[in-house]
Every structure is written in structure tokens, then in C-alpha cells.
PDB file of C-alpha atoms and ligand atoms in Angstrom:
ATOM      1  CA  MET A  19      18.276  -7.090  38.381  1.00 61.00           C
ATOM      2  CA  SER A  20      20.343  -7.246  35.222  1.00 71.00           C
ATOM      3  CA  GLU A  21      20.448 -11.091  35.091  1.00 72.00           C
ATOM      4  CA  LYS A  22      17.145 -11.337  33.238  1.00 87.00           C
ATOM      5  CA  ARG A  23      18.341  -9.060  30.457  1.00 95.00           C
ATOM      6  CA  LEU A  24      19.851 -10.450  27.286  1.00 98.00           C
ATOM      7  CA  SER A  25      23.645 -10.355  26.980  1.00 98.00           C
ATOM      8  CA  VAL A  26      25.114 -10.328  23.469  1.00 99.00           C
ATOM      9  CA  VAL A  27      28.759 -11.283  22.915  1.00 99.00           C
ATOM     10  CA  THR A  28      30.475 -10.913  19.531  1.00 99.00           C
ATOM     11  CA  GLY A  29      33.362 -13.195  18.569  1.00 98.00           C
ATOM     12  CA  ALA A  30      31.902 -15.817  20.885  1.00 98.00           C
ATOM     13  CA  ALA A  31      33.110 -18.983  19.139  1.00 98.00           C
ATOM     14  CA  ARG A  32      36.550 -19.206  20.709  1.00 96.00           C
ATOM     15  CA  GLY A  33      39.173 -17.545  22.862  1.00 96.00           C
ATOM     16  CA  ILE A  34      38.212 -14.643  25.094  1.00 98.00           C
ATOM     17  CA  GLY A  35      34.673 -14.362  23.687  1.00 98.00           C
ATOM     18  CA  ARG A  36      33.901 -17.974  24.458  1.00 97.00           C
ATOM     19  CA  ALA A  37      35.183 -17.550  28.039  1.00 98.00           C
ATOM     20  CA  ILE A  38      33.009 -14.431  28.414  1.00 98.00           C
ATOM     21  CA  VAL A  39      29.928 -16.392  27.284  1.00 98.00           C
ATOM     22  CA  LEU A  40      30.645 -19.131  29.856  1.00 97.00           C
ATOM     23  CA  GLU A  41      31.270 -16.614  32.658  1.00 98.00           C
ATOM     24  CA  LEU A  42      28.064 -14.668  31.925  1.00 98.00           C
ATOM     25  CA  LEU A  43      26.114 -17.937  31.902  1.00 98.00           C
ATOM     26  CA  LYS A  44      27.609 -18.786  35.312  1.00 96.00           C
ATOM     27  CA  GLN A  45      26.196 -15.444  36.539  1.00 95.00           C
ATOM     28  CA  GLY A  46      22.756 -16.762  35.541  1.00 96.00           C
ATOM     29  CA  ARG A  47      22.403 -14.620  32.428  1.00 97.00           C
ATOM     30  CA  ILE A  48      20.644 -15.241  29.114  1.00 98.00           C
ATOM     31  CA  VAL A  49      23.432 -15.074  26.536  1.00 98.00           C
ATOM     32  CA  ALA A  50      23.574 -14.832  22.741  1.00 98.00           C
ATOM     33  CA  GLY A  51      26.943 -15.562  21.143  1.00 98.00           C
ATOM     34  CA  LEU A  52      27.646 -14.244  17.636  1.00 98.00           C
ATOM     35  CA  ASP A  53      30.499 -15.312  15.392  1.00 98.00           C
ATOM     36  CA  ILE A  54      31.455 -15.990  11.798  1.00 98.00           C
ATOM     37  CA  ILE A  55      32.704 -19.569  12.418  1.00 98.00           C
ATOM     38  CA  ALA A  56      29.632 -21.836  12.345  1.00 97.00           C
ATOM     39  CA  ASP A  57      31.279 -25.127  13.405  1.00 97.00           C
ATOM     40  CA  GLN A  58      32.955 -23.578  16.452  1.00 97.00           C
ATOM     41  CA  LEU A  59      29.652 -21.993  17.455  1.00 98.00           C
ATOM     42  CA  ALA A  60      28.086 -25.462  17.294  1.00 97.00           C
ATOM     43  CA  GLU A  61      30.919 -26.777  19.479  1.00 97.00           C
ATOM     44  CA  LEU A  62      30.302 -23.941  21.960  1.00 97.00           C
ATOM     45  CA  GLU A  63      26.640 -24.966  22.142  1.00 97.00           C
ATOM     46  CA  THR A  64      27.719 -28.526  23.012  1.00 97.00           C
ATOM     47  CA  VAL A  65      30.172 -27.386  25.704  1.00 95.00           C
ATOM     48  CA  VAL A  66      27.560 -25.082  27.205  1.00 97.00           C
ATOM     49  CA  LYS A  67      24.963 -27.880  27.182  1.00 96.00           C
ATOM     50  CA  GLU A  68      27.388 -30.258  28.913  1.00 95.00           C
ATOM     51  CA  ALA A  69      27.894 -27.622  31.606  1.00 92.00           C
ATOM     52  CA  GLY A  70      24.117 -27.593  32.177  1.00 94.00           C
ATOM     53  CA  PHE A  71      23.356 -24.262  30.497  1.00 96.00           C
ATOM     54  CA  SER A  72      22.045 -23.141  27.119  1.00 97.00           C
ATOM     55  CA  VAL A  73      23.222 -20.413  24.784  1.00 98.00           C
ATOM     56  CA  ILE A  74      21.670 -18.704  21.771  1.00 98.00           C
ATOM     57  CA  THR A  75      24.088 -18.662  18.824  1.00 98.00           C
ATOM     58  CA  LYS A  76      23.955 -16.681  15.585  1.00 98.00           C
ATOM     59  CA  CYS A  77      26.372 -17.094  12.710  1.00 98.00           C
ATOM     60  CA  VAL A  78      26.921 -13.615  11.309  1.00 98.00           C
ATOM     61  CA  ASP A  79      29.725 -11.555   9.821  1.00 98.00           C
ATOM     62  CA  ILE A  80      29.738  -8.399  11.935  1.00 98.00           C
ATOM     63  CA  THR A  81      31.145  -6.369   9.028  1.00 98.00           C
ATOM     64  CA  ASP A  82      27.964  -7.082   7.056  1.00 98.00           C
ATOM     65  CA  THR A  83      26.202  -4.094   8.614  1.00 98.00           C
ATOM     66  CA  PRO A  84      22.629  -4.786   7.370  1.00 98.00           C
ATOM     67  CA  LYS A  85      22.753  -8.467   8.424  1.00 98.00           C
ATOM     68  CA  PHE A  86      24.469  -7.701  11.740  1.00 99.00           C
ATOM     69  CA  THR A  87      21.956  -4.945  12.560  1.00 98.00           C
ATOM     70  CA  GLU A  88      19.060  -7.204  11.573  1.00 98.00           C
ATOM     71  CA  THR A  89      20.409  -9.997  13.819  1.00 98.00           C
ATOM     72  CA  LEU A  90      20.744  -7.662  16.806  1.00 98.00           C
ATOM     73  CA  GLU A  91      17.308  -6.154  16.207  1.00 98.00           C
ATOM     74  CA  ALA A  92      15.716  -9.616  16.021  1.00 98.00           C
ATOM     75  CA  LEU A  93      17.416 -10.640  19.287  1.00 98.00           C
ATOM     76  CA  ALA A  94      16.260  -7.410  20.926  1.00 98.00           C
ATOM     77  CA  ALA A  95      12.685  -7.969  19.693  1.00 98.00           C
ATOM     78  CA  GLU A  96      12.627 -11.539  21.051  1.00 98.00           C
ATOM     79  CA  HIS A  97      14.119 -10.691  24.461  1.00 98.00           C
ATOM     80  CA  ASN A  98      12.666  -7.301  25.346  1.00 97.00           C
ATOM     81  CA  GLY A  99      15.854  -5.550  24.342  1.00 98.00           C
ATOM     82  CA  ILE A 100      19.574  -6.039  24.733  1.00 98.00           C
ATOM     83  CA  GLY A 101      20.788  -5.415  28.285  1.00 98.00           C
ATOM     84  CA  ILE A 102      24.486  -6.130  27.940  1.00 98.00           C
ATOM     85  CA  LEU A 103      26.578  -5.812  24.803  1.00 99.00           C
ATOM     86  CA  VAL A 104      30.118  -7.161  24.734  1.00 99.00           C
ATOM     87  CA  ASN A 105      32.055  -5.995  21.683  1.00 99.00           C
ATOM     88  CA  ASN A 106      34.719  -8.686  21.697  1.00 98.00           C
ATOM     89  CA  ALA A 107      35.274  -9.820  18.085  1.00 98.00           C
ATOM     90  CA  GLY A 108      38.593  -8.626  16.772  1.00 98.00           C
ATOM     91  CA  ILE A 109      41.307  -9.411  14.264  1.00 97.00           C
ATOM     92  CA  THR A 110      44.937  -8.537  13.644  1.00 96.00           C
ATOM     93  CA  ARG A 111      46.612  -7.858  10.285  1.00 97.00           C
ATOM     94  CA  ASP A 112      50.060  -6.901  11.593  1.00 95.00           C
ATOM     95  CA  ASN A 113      52.774  -5.237   9.555  1.00 97.00           C
ATOM     96  CA  LEU A 114      55.268  -2.434   9.939  1.00 97.00           C
ATOM     97  CA  LEU A 115      53.896   1.003   8.982  1.00 98.00           C
ATOM     98  CA  LEU A 116      55.916   1.254   5.766  1.00 98.00           C
ATOM     99  CA  ARG A 117      54.578  -2.108   4.568  1.00 98.00           C
ATOM    100  CA  MET A 118      50.986  -1.852   5.754  1.00 98.00           C
ATOM    101  CA  SER A 119      48.432  -1.862   2.942  1.00 98.00           C
ATOM    102  CA  ASP A 120      45.251   0.228   2.859  1.00 98.00           C
ATOM    103  CA  GLU A 121      43.275  -3.035   2.780  1.00 98.00           C
ATOM    104  CA  ASP A 122      44.852  -4.314   5.996  1.00 98.00           C
ATOM    105  CA  PHE A 123      44.319  -0.980   7.712  1.00 98.00           C
ATOM    106  CA  ASP A 124      40.683  -0.754   6.646  1.00 98.00           C
ATOM    107  CA  LYS A 125      39.834  -4.389   7.448  1.00 98.00           C
ATOM    108  CA  VAL A 126      41.043  -4.143  11.043  1.00 98.00           C
ATOM    109  CA  ILE A 127      39.179  -0.869  11.603  1.00 99.00           C
ATOM    110  CA  GLU A 128      36.056  -2.403  10.027  1.00 98.00           C
ATOM    111  CA  VAL A 129      35.974  -5.453  12.314  1.00 99.00           C
ATOM    112  CA  ASN A 130      37.413  -4.008  15.534  1.00 98.00           C
ATOM    113  CA  LEU A 131      35.925  -0.514  15.568  1.00 99.00           C
ATOM    114  CA  ARG A 132      33.187   0.060  12.983  1.00 98.00           C
ATOM    115  CA  ALA A 133      31.264  -3.111  13.875  1.00 99.00           C
ATOM    116  CA  ALA A 134      31.451  -2.173  17.573  1.00 99.00           C
ATOM    117  CA  PHE A 135      29.935   1.209  16.698  1.00 99.00           C
ATOM    118  CA  VAL A 136      27.160  -0.469  14.675  1.00 99.00           C
ATOM    119  CA  ALA A 137      26.442  -2.845  17.581  1.00 99.00           C
ATOM    120  CA  ALA A 138      26.427  -0.065  20.176  1.00 99.00           C
ATOM    121  CA  ARG A 139      24.103   2.089  18.047  1.00 98.00           C
ATOM    122  CA  THR A 140      21.678  -0.786  17.515  1.00 98.00           C
ATOM    123  CA  ALA A 141      21.748  -2.080  21.101  1.00 98.00           C
ATOM    124  CA  ALA A 142      21.427   1.432  22.538  1.00 98.00           C
ATOM    125  CA  ARG A 143      17.953   1.813  21.028  1.00 98.00           C
ATOM    126  CA  SER A 144      16.445  -0.825  23.316  1.00 98.00           C
ATOM    127  CA  MET A 145      18.757   0.165  26.190  1.00 98.00           C
ATOM    128  CA  VAL A 146      17.423   3.739  26.058  1.00 98.00           C
ATOM    129  CA  ARG A 147      13.862   2.400  25.956  1.00 98.00           C
ATOM    130  CA  ASN A 148      14.493   0.145  28.968  1.00 98.00           C
ATOM    131  CA  LYS A 149      16.610   2.707  30.819  1.00 98.00           C
ATOM    132  CA  PHE A 150      19.287   0.069  31.391  1.00 98.00           C
ATOM    133  CA  GLY A 151      22.382  -0.956  29.501  1.00 98.00           C
ATOM    134  CA  ARG A 152      25.989  -2.065  29.737  1.00 98.00           C
ATOM    135  CA  ILE A 153      28.264  -1.672  26.746  1.00 99.00           C
ATOM    136  CA  ILE A 154      31.627  -3.378  27.280  1.00 99.00           C
ATOM    137  CA  SER A 155      34.262  -3.291  24.553  1.00 99.00           C
ATOM    138  CA  ILE A 156      37.438  -5.331  24.477  1.00 99.00           C
ATOM    139  CA  SER A 157      40.239  -2.911  23.763  1.00 98.00           C
ATOM    140  CA  SER A 158      43.927  -3.788  24.255  1.00 98.00           C
ATOM    141  CA  VAL A 159      47.166  -2.576  25.814  1.00 97.00           C
ATOM    142  CA  SER A 160      48.097  -1.854  22.164  1.00 97.00           C
ATOM    143  CA  GLY A 161      45.446   0.860  22.155  1.00 98.00           C
ATOM    144  CA  ILE A 162      46.998   2.444  25.245  1.00 98.00           C
ATOM    145  CA  MET A 163      50.757   1.997  24.701  1.00 96.00           C
ATOM    146  CA  GLY A 164      50.991   1.335  20.954  1.00 96.00           C
ATOM    147  CA  ASN A 165      52.811  -1.714  19.635  1.00 94.00           C
ATOM    148  CA  ALA A 166      55.297  -1.930  16.772  1.00 94.00           C
ATOM    149  CA  GLY A 167      53.685  -3.662  13.797  1.00 95.00           C
ATOM    150  CA  GLN A 168      50.138  -2.810  14.861  1.00 97.00           C
ATOM    151  CA  THR A 169      49.336   0.663  13.464  1.00 98.00           C
ATOM    152  CA  ASN A 170      45.892  -0.550  12.353  1.00 98.00           C
ATOM    153  CA  TYR A 171      45.148  -2.618  15.466  1.00 98.00           C
ATOM    154  CA  SER A 172      46.341   0.066  17.939  1.00 98.00           C
ATOM    155  CA  ALA A 173      44.248   2.677  16.123  1.00 99.00           C
ATOM    156  CA  SER A 174      41.171   0.455  16.305  1.00 99.00           C
ATOM    157  CA  LYS A 175      41.682  -0.315  20.009  1.00 98.00           C
ATOM    158  CA  ALA A 176      42.384   3.342  20.927  1.00 99.00           C
ATOM    159  CA  GLY A 177      39.301   4.208  18.858  1.00 99.00           C
ATOM    160  CA  LEU A 178      37.201   1.900  21.036  1.00 99.00           C
ATOM    161  CA  ILE A 179      38.368   3.803  24.121  1.00 99.00           C
ATOM    162  CA  GLY A 180      37.368   7.196  22.663  1.00 99.00           C
ATOM    163  CA  MET A 181      34.077   5.817  21.446  1.00 99.00           C
ATOM    164  CA  THR A 182      33.347   4.284  24.859  1.00 99.00           C
ATOM    165  CA  LYS A 183      33.969   7.556  26.706  1.00 99.00           C
ATOM    166  CA  THR A 184      31.614   9.418  24.364  1.00 99.00           C
ATOM    167  CA  ILE A 185      28.900   6.769  24.672  1.00 99.00           C
ATOM    168  CA  ALA A 186      29.329   6.886  28.465  1.00 99.00           C
ATOM    169  CA  ARG A 187      28.790  10.649  28.466  1.00 98.00           C
ATOM    170  CA  GLU A 188      25.870  10.581  26.013  1.00 98.00           C
ATOM    171  CA  LEU A 189      23.912   7.769  27.607  1.00 98.00           C
ATOM    172  CA  ALA A 190      24.647   8.098  31.341  1.00 98.00           C
ATOM    173  CA  LYS A 191      21.324   9.848  31.911  1.00 98.00           C
ATOM    174  CA  LYS A 192      19.578   6.760  30.558  1.00 98.00           C
ATOM    175  CA  ASN A 193      21.288   4.470  33.102  1.00 98.00           C
ATOM    176  CA  ILE A 194      23.570   3.038  30.431  1.00 98.00           C
ATOM    177  CA  THR A 195      27.252   2.532  31.229  1.00 98.00           C
ATOM    178  CA  ALA A 196      30.047   2.012  28.721  1.00 99.00           C
ATOM    179  CA  ASN A 197      33.471   0.676  29.632  1.00 99.00           C
ATOM    180  CA  CYS A 198      36.464  -1.024  28.056  1.00 99.00           C
ATOM    181  CA  VAL A 199      38.534  -3.948  29.214  1.00 99.00           C
ATOM    182  CA  ALA A 200      42.110  -3.750  27.946  1.00 98.00           C
ATOM    183  CA  PRO A 201      43.763  -7.164  27.983  1.00 98.00           C
ATOM    184  CA  GLY A 202      47.517  -7.498  27.779  1.00 97.00           C
ATOM    185  CA  PHE A 203      49.060 -10.714  26.515  1.00 94.00           C
ATOM    186  CA  ILE A 204      46.396 -13.447  26.710  1.00 96.00           C
ATOM    187  CA  GLU A 205      46.897 -17.044  25.574  1.00 94.00           C
ATOM    188  CA  THR A 206      44.491 -17.594  22.621  1.00 91.00           C
ATOM    189  CA  GLU A 207      44.579 -18.528  18.913  1.00 84.00           C
ATOM    190  CA  MET A 208      45.458 -14.885  18.215  1.00 79.00           C
ATOM    191  CA  THR A 209      48.688 -15.081  20.237  1.00 84.00           C
ATOM    192  CA  LYS A 210      49.497 -18.803  19.745  1.00 83.00           C
ATOM    193  CA  LYS A 211      50.717 -18.050  16.229  1.00 80.00           C
ATOM    194  CA  LEU A 212      53.526 -15.842  17.599  1.00 83.00           C
ATOM    195  CA  PRO A 213      57.052 -17.323  17.762  1.00 87.00           C
ATOM    196  CA  GLU A 214      58.220 -18.592  21.193  1.00 88.00           C
ATOM    197  CA  LEU A 215      60.924 -15.907  21.241  1.00 88.00           C
ATOM    198  CA  VAL A 216      58.331 -13.133  20.941  1.00 85.00           C
ATOM    199  CA  ILE A 217      56.223 -14.704  23.696  1.00 88.00           C
ATOM    200  CA  GLU A 218      59.250 -14.913  26.022  1.00 90.00           C
ATOM    201  CA  ALA A 219      60.201 -11.291  25.262  1.00 89.00           C
ATOM    202  CA  ALA A 220      56.620 -10.188  25.984  1.00 87.00           C
ATOM    203  CA  LYS A 221      56.669 -11.975  29.362  1.00 92.00           C
ATOM    204  CA  GLN A 222      59.644  -9.845  30.383  1.00 93.00           C
ATOM    205  CA  LEU A 223      57.410  -6.760  29.994  1.00 92.00           C
ATOM    206  CA  ILE A 224      54.748  -8.197  32.323  1.00 96.00           C
ATOM    207  CA  PRO A 225      55.389  -7.451  36.016  1.00 97.00           C
ATOM    208  CA  LEU A 226      53.374 -10.546  37.020  1.00 96.00           C
ATOM    209  CA  ARG A 227      55.654 -12.573  34.678  1.00 93.00           C
ATOM    210  CA  ARG A 228      52.952 -14.692  33.116  1.00 93.00           C
ATOM    211  CA  VAL A 229      50.713 -14.609  30.095  1.00 94.00           C
ATOM    212  CA  GLY A 230      47.062 -14.022  31.006  1.00 97.00           C
ATOM    213  CA  SER A 231      44.254 -16.549  30.603  1.00 97.00           C
ATOM    214  CA  VAL A 232      40.924 -16.040  28.864  1.00 98.00           C
ATOM    215  CA  ASP A 233      39.264 -16.415  32.264  1.00 98.00           C
ATOM    216  CA  ASP A 234      41.259 -13.467  33.641  1.00 98.00           C
ATOM    217  CA  VAL A 235      39.567 -11.287  31.004  1.00 98.00           C
ATOM    218  CA  ALA A 236      36.133 -12.939  31.235  1.00 98.00           C
ATOM    219  CA  LYS A 237      35.923 -12.298  34.988  1.00 98.00           C
ATOM    220  CA  ALA A 238      36.632  -8.586  34.496  1.00 98.00           C
ATOM    221  CA  VAL A 239      33.910  -8.389  31.836  1.00 98.00           C
ATOM    222  CA  ALA A 240      31.456 -10.248  34.081  1.00 98.00           C
ATOM    223  CA  PHE A 241      32.197  -7.768  36.879  1.00 98.00           C
ATOM    224  CA  LEU A 242      31.528  -4.767  34.623  1.00 98.00           C
ATOM    225  CA  ALA A 243      28.281  -6.442  33.525  1.00 98.00           C
ATOM    226  CA  SER A 244      27.191  -7.051  37.109  1.00 97.00           C
ATOM    227  CA  ASP A 245      25.073  -4.805  39.338  1.00 96.00           C
ATOM    228  CA  ASP A 246      28.205  -4.282  41.475  1.00 97.00           C
ATOM    229  CA  ALA A 247      29.654  -2.141  38.669  1.00 98.00           C
ATOM    230  CA  ALA A 248      26.603   0.128  38.334  1.00 98.00           C
ATOM    231  CA  TYR A 249      28.560   3.289  39.260  1.00 98.00           C
ATOM    232  CA  ILE A 250      31.499   2.674  36.889  1.00 98.00           C
ATOM    233  CA  THR A 251      31.354   4.273  33.454  1.00 99.00           C
ATOM    234  CA  GLY A 252      33.740   5.600  30.806  1.00 99.00           C
ATOM    235  CA  GLN A 253      36.626   3.577  32.224  1.00 98.00           C
ATOM    236  CA  VAL A 254      39.313   1.331  30.822  1.00 98.00           C
ATOM    237  CA  LEU A 255      40.080  -1.670  33.001  1.00 98.00           C
ATOM    238  CA  PRO A 256      43.466  -3.182  32.120  1.00 98.00           C
ATOM    239  CA  VAL A 257      43.768  -6.951  32.581  1.00 98.00           C
ATOM    240  CA  ASP A 258      47.420  -7.221  31.733  1.00 98.00           C
ATOM    241  CA  GLY A 259      49.509  -8.370  34.696  1.00 98.00           C
ATOM    242  CA  GLY A 260      50.680  -4.775  35.146  1.00 98.00           C
ATOM    243  CA  MET A 261      52.027  -4.380  31.586  1.00 96.00           C
ATOM    244  CA  ALA A 262      50.533  -0.967  30.764  1.00 94.00           C
ATOM    245  CA  MET A 263      50.699   0.847  34.114  1.00 93.00           C
TER     246      MET A 263
HETATM  247  P1  NAI B  20      40.385 -14.998  18.599  1.00 71.75           P
HETATM  248  O1  NAI B  20      40.922 -14.771  17.226  1.00 71.75           O
HETATM  249  O2  NAI B  20      40.696 -16.268  19.298  1.00 71.75           O
HETATM  250  O3  NAI B  20      38.810 -14.798  18.605  1.00 71.75           O
HETATM  251  C1  NAI B  20      38.189 -13.733  17.921  1.00 71.75           C
HETATM  252  C2  NAI B  20      36.809 -14.200  17.499  1.00 71.75           C
HETATM  253  O4  NAI B  20      36.217 -13.134  16.735  1.00 71.75           O
HETATM  254  C3  NAI B  20      36.862 -15.434  16.588  1.00 71.75           C
HETATM  255  O5  NAI B  20      35.973 -16.415  17.056  1.00 71.75           O
HETATM  256  C4  NAI B  20      36.481 -14.892  15.239  1.00 71.75           C
HETATM  257  O6  NAI B  20      35.816 -15.820  14.413  1.00 71.75           O
HETATM  258  C5  NAI B  20      35.574 -13.722  15.616  1.00 71.75           C
HETATM  259  N1  NAI B  20      35.474 -12.791  14.498  1.00 71.75           N
HETATM  260  C6  NAI B  20      36.499 -12.236  13.803  1.00 71.75           C
HETATM  261  N2  NAI B  20      36.022 -11.521  12.773  1.00 71.75           N
HETATM  262  C7  NAI B  20      34.665 -11.622  12.816  1.00 71.75           C
HETATM  263  C8  NAI B  20      33.608 -11.122  12.005  1.00 71.75           C
HETATM  264  N3  NAI B  20      33.855 -10.361  10.923  1.00 71.75           N
HETATM  265  N4  NAI B  20      32.348 -11.429  12.341  1.00 71.75           N
HETATM  266  C9  NAI B  20      32.073 -12.209  13.411  1.00 71.75           C
HETATM  267  N5  NAI B  20      33.023 -12.725  14.215  1.00 71.75           N
HETATM  268  C10 NAI B  20      34.299 -12.432  13.918  1.00 71.75           C
HETATM  269  O7  NAI B  20      40.878 -13.738  19.433  1.00 71.75           O
HETATM  270  P2  NAI B  20      40.967 -13.486  21.022  1.00 71.75           P
HETATM  271  O8  NAI B  20      42.394 -13.526  21.387  1.00 71.75           O
HETATM  272  O9  NAI B  20      39.989 -14.307  21.759  1.00 71.75           O
HETATM  273  O10 NAI B  20      40.542 -11.944  21.063  1.00 71.75           O
HETATM  274  C11 NAI B  20      39.264 -11.497  21.465  1.00 71.75           C
HETATM  275  C12 NAI B  20      39.329  -9.977  21.609  1.00 71.75           C
HETATM  276  O11 NAI B  20      40.315  -9.630  22.582  1.00 71.75           O
HETATM  277  C13 NAI B  20      39.755  -9.261  20.310  1.00 71.75           C
HETATM  278  O12 NAI B  20      39.046  -8.052  20.189  1.00 71.75           O
HETATM  279  C14 NAI B  20      41.213  -8.987  20.543  1.00 71.75           C
HETATM  280  O13 NAI B  20      41.666  -7.902  19.787  1.00 71.75           O
HETATM  281  C15 NAI B  20      41.234  -8.699  22.029  1.00 71.75           C
HETATM  282  N6  NAI B  20      42.524  -8.847  22.655  1.00 71.75           N
HETATM  283  C16 NAI B  20      43.189 -10.069  22.657  1.00 71.75           C
HETATM  284  C17 NAI B  20      44.424 -10.170  23.256  1.00 71.75           C
HETATM  285  C18 NAI B  20      45.175 -11.454  23.310  1.00 71.75           C
HETATM  286  O14 NAI B  20      46.317 -11.448  23.810  1.00 71.75           O
HETATM  287  N7  NAI B  20      44.643 -12.564  22.852  1.00 71.75           N
HETATM  288  C19 NAI B  20      45.056  -9.004  23.884  1.00 71.75           C
HETATM  289  C20 NAI B  20      44.281  -7.814  23.823  1.00 71.75           C
HETATM  290  C21 NAI B  20      43.060  -7.751  23.237  1.00 71.75           C
END
């Protein structure tokens, strides 16, 4: 039974990550939510408490590799390992290729891809020991189709897919699966800042003709974390209303 194993979610304070935390708690799991925004983590704790659950929260910058690794190792030591890792934290620094700076390229790769690698490497140690693990990374339709203005972001999200397939192949014999969820256009802080015109244009590209909700993504993640998904590995599950088919 995977329910008794610790689930760790990065970028848990808001948006998709927060919805994933709530969905995993509804499945009866022990969940640790990590984020860089302390006050929103505190608010998450309150919301979770009001819903009758409890959540472990840790305020950490996932690009601070020593601190992030130390946090994950401490969680693993306290909970007999990490059972489920959800690499969700992500940022955008959009610009057209000709205007994109090295800093903006590197920063997005650092948060979206490098930190996911660090987390997977750290979590895998206890997963190998326990012969159980689920590594779920939140990619994006941008990593599959590309998206003008997102050279850095698309590269990071495509990178997660390649990384996931390699982890799936390396660790399958240890009963560890690795999969990606690739959301399309989901209503969160990340997309709220886009102009209405862009949102309307995006909807025209979605066969289901609506923007997705954070719960649409969280339910897919919860499925991949569940025992029902035990025979699925190395896959990319789009949650995009048909956008990237
Ligand atoms: P969001 O911006 O609402 O939430 C991201 C969370 O990650 C925030 O709580 C933020 O504080 C945290 N975070 C960022 N940098 C961090 C760092 N260095 N250390 C610790 N935490 C950090 O974004 P949203 O929309 O919830 O996105 C979640 C994931 O889903 C991201 O990986 C994003 O790329 C992906 N995604 C989102 C889509 C959308 O339409 N909203 C579409 C496709 C993928």
C-alpha cells in the first residue's frame, strides 16, 4: 500500500502544487509541501487543517541544492523514505529567442529541470532501499509542441520528459516508476498575468474549448501516484483538453 509512504510536492504553496497536495491528502496520504513562499505555505496549512487534514510544510528554495537536498534527506529520515515525489515547482521568464538573456535561460532551467534532477536523485536513494517509488514531474504542452516566447521554458519541460524516461528505464527493476503530466492551459497565477486576448486565442487551440483547472491536473497526478498506476512508467500524460494531440 503506497498510502503510508511520504509524498513530497514541490511548489506546493499555490496553484497546481497546492491542488496536488489537497488531492493526495484526500487519498489518505502523508504529504510534505515545499515552497519558497512562507506566508502562502502557512495559509495552505490553515486550509488543510480546516478540511480536517494535516500537512508538513518546509520553506526552501529548490535551487539551493545543499539546503534542498538536506531538507529532502531529513524528511526521508523521519518518514522511512520518500515514496512519492512530485516535481511541480516551475517558473517562466518568457521572451523571444533574439531577446532572451543567458540569465533568463539559466534561471528557468535551474528551477524547472535541475532542481527536479536533484530531487529525483535524492528521493531515489530511499526509493531504491524500499523497493518502491513514484516520481511524477509536471512538464507542459510547451515541452511537447514548443511555444513562441518560451525557448527556456520549452527546453526545461522537454528536458523533464527525457529525464523521466531515463529514470524510468534505470529504476524499473527497483519497482520505481517515473512519469510526466503535461498540462495545457491551466488557470493559475502563472497564466492569470496573460492578457485576455492571449487567453481567448489559446482557447481556440483547445478542442474542449475551456481552460483547465488545477484540479484537472491534480487528479491525473493522484492517479499516477496510486496503486492503480503501478504498471505505467516512462509516460507523458497530457492534461490539456486535447491541445497537444
Ligand atoms: P504557480 O506560479 O502558481 O506556482 C508555482 C509554485 O512554485 C509557486 O508556489 C512558487 O513559489 C514555487 N516555486 C517557484 N520557484 C521556486 C523555488 N526556487 N523554490 C521553491 N518553490 C518555488 O504556477 P502553476 O501554474 O501552479 O504551475 C505549477 C507547475 O505546472 C509548473 O511547473 C508549471 O510550469 C506547470 N505548468 C503550468 C501550466 C499552467 O497553465 N498554469 C501549464 C503547464 C505546466
